[in-house]
GROMACS .gro file of C-alpha atoms in nm:
model
   71
    1MET     CA    1   9.241  10.387   8.350
    2LEU     CA    2   9.489  10.558   8.123
    3ALA     CA    3   9.772  10.329   8.015
    4LEU     CA    4  10.093  10.497   7.891
    5SER     CA    5  10.421  10.367   7.766
    6ARG     CA    6  10.732  10.540   7.903
    7LYS     CA    7  11.103  10.465   7.882
    8LYS     CA    8  11.372  10.521   8.141
    9ASN     CA    9  11.410  10.890   8.230
   10GLU     CA   10  11.077  10.979   8.067
   11ALA     CA   11  10.799  11.128   8.276
   12ILE     CA   12  10.432  11.219   8.292
   13ILE     CA   13  10.272  11.524   8.448
   14ILE     CA   14   9.953  11.502   8.653
   15ASN     CA   15   9.743  11.812   8.735
   16ASN     CA   16  10.029  12.057   8.644
   17ASN     CA   17  10.206  11.990   8.980
   18ILE     CA   18  10.284  11.614   9.005
   19GLU     CA   19  10.562  11.463   8.797
   20VAL     CA   20  10.616  11.083   8.776
   21THR     CA   21  10.950  10.982   8.624
   22ILE     CA   22  11.064  10.632   8.530
   23LEU     CA   23  11.396  10.596   8.706
   24ASP     CA   24  11.483  10.235   8.629
   25VAL     CA   25  11.340   9.925   8.470
   26ARG     CA   26  11.479   9.582   8.563
   27GLY     CA   27  11.291   9.274   8.453
   28ASP     CA   28  10.939   9.308   8.583
   29GLN     CA   29  11.022   9.579   8.835
   30VAL     CA   30  10.991   9.953   8.765
   31LYS     CA   31  11.143  10.226   8.988
   32LEU     CA   32  10.935  10.546   8.989
   33GLY     CA   33  11.032  10.896   9.107
   34ILE     CA   34  10.747  11.120   9.217
   35THR     CA   35  10.776  11.493   9.256
   36ALA     CA   36  10.471  11.659   9.417
   37PRO     CA   37  10.382  11.934   9.660
   38LYS     CA   38  10.440  11.840  10.026
   39ASP     CA   39  10.073  11.867  10.105
   40ILE     CA   40   9.985  11.583   9.870
   41PRO     CA   41  10.018  11.244  10.037
   42ILE     CA   42  10.182  10.969   9.834
   43HIS     CA   43  10.162  10.606   9.946
   44ARG     CA   44  10.205  10.265   9.797
   45LYS     CA   45   9.859  10.117   9.747
   46GLU     CA   46   9.899   9.845  10.013
   47VAL     CA   47  10.005  10.111  10.268
   48TYR     CA   48   9.713  10.335  10.167
   49ILE     CA   49   9.468  10.048  10.217
   50GLN     CA   50   9.617   9.974  10.564
   51ILE     CA   51   9.585  10.340  10.662
   52GLN     CA   52   9.222  10.347  10.548
   53ASN     CA   53   9.142  10.030  10.744
   54GLU     CA   54   9.309  10.164  11.059
   55ASN     CA   55   9.124  10.492  11.025
   56LYS     CA   56   8.795  10.302  10.991
   57GLU     CA   57   8.875  10.092  11.301
   58ALA     CA   58   8.961  10.407  11.496
   59ILE     CA   59   8.632  10.564  11.401
   60ASP     CA   60   8.442  10.251  11.503
   61VAL     CA   61   8.618  10.247  11.842
   62ALA     CA   62   8.552  10.615  11.892
   63GLN     CA   63   8.183  10.569  11.813
   64ILE     CA   64   8.156  10.279  12.061
   65GLU     CA   65   8.325  10.488  12.330
   66ALA     CA   66   8.088  10.775  12.258
   67LEU     CA   67   7.788  10.536  12.288
   68LYS     CA   68   7.919  10.403  12.619
   69LYS     CA   69   7.937  10.758  12.756
   70LEU     CA   70   7.579  10.818  12.656
   71LEU     CA   71   7.464  10.509  12.848
   0.00000   0.00000   0.00000
């Protein structure tokens, strides 16, 4: 993990096409602005994990249905 210090209105660039800017800092909360191409999905980690779990469940159900058809 790379740890960087940034102040309000400062940014970092990732892979030449993603910019993460510090918009606001209040107490222990930081507001980020992310500029990236539309084809790059951006999610909060908890949402990403939920999507991954739902995708896994959907695959499991699809596999069960496919097995039922074979029988």
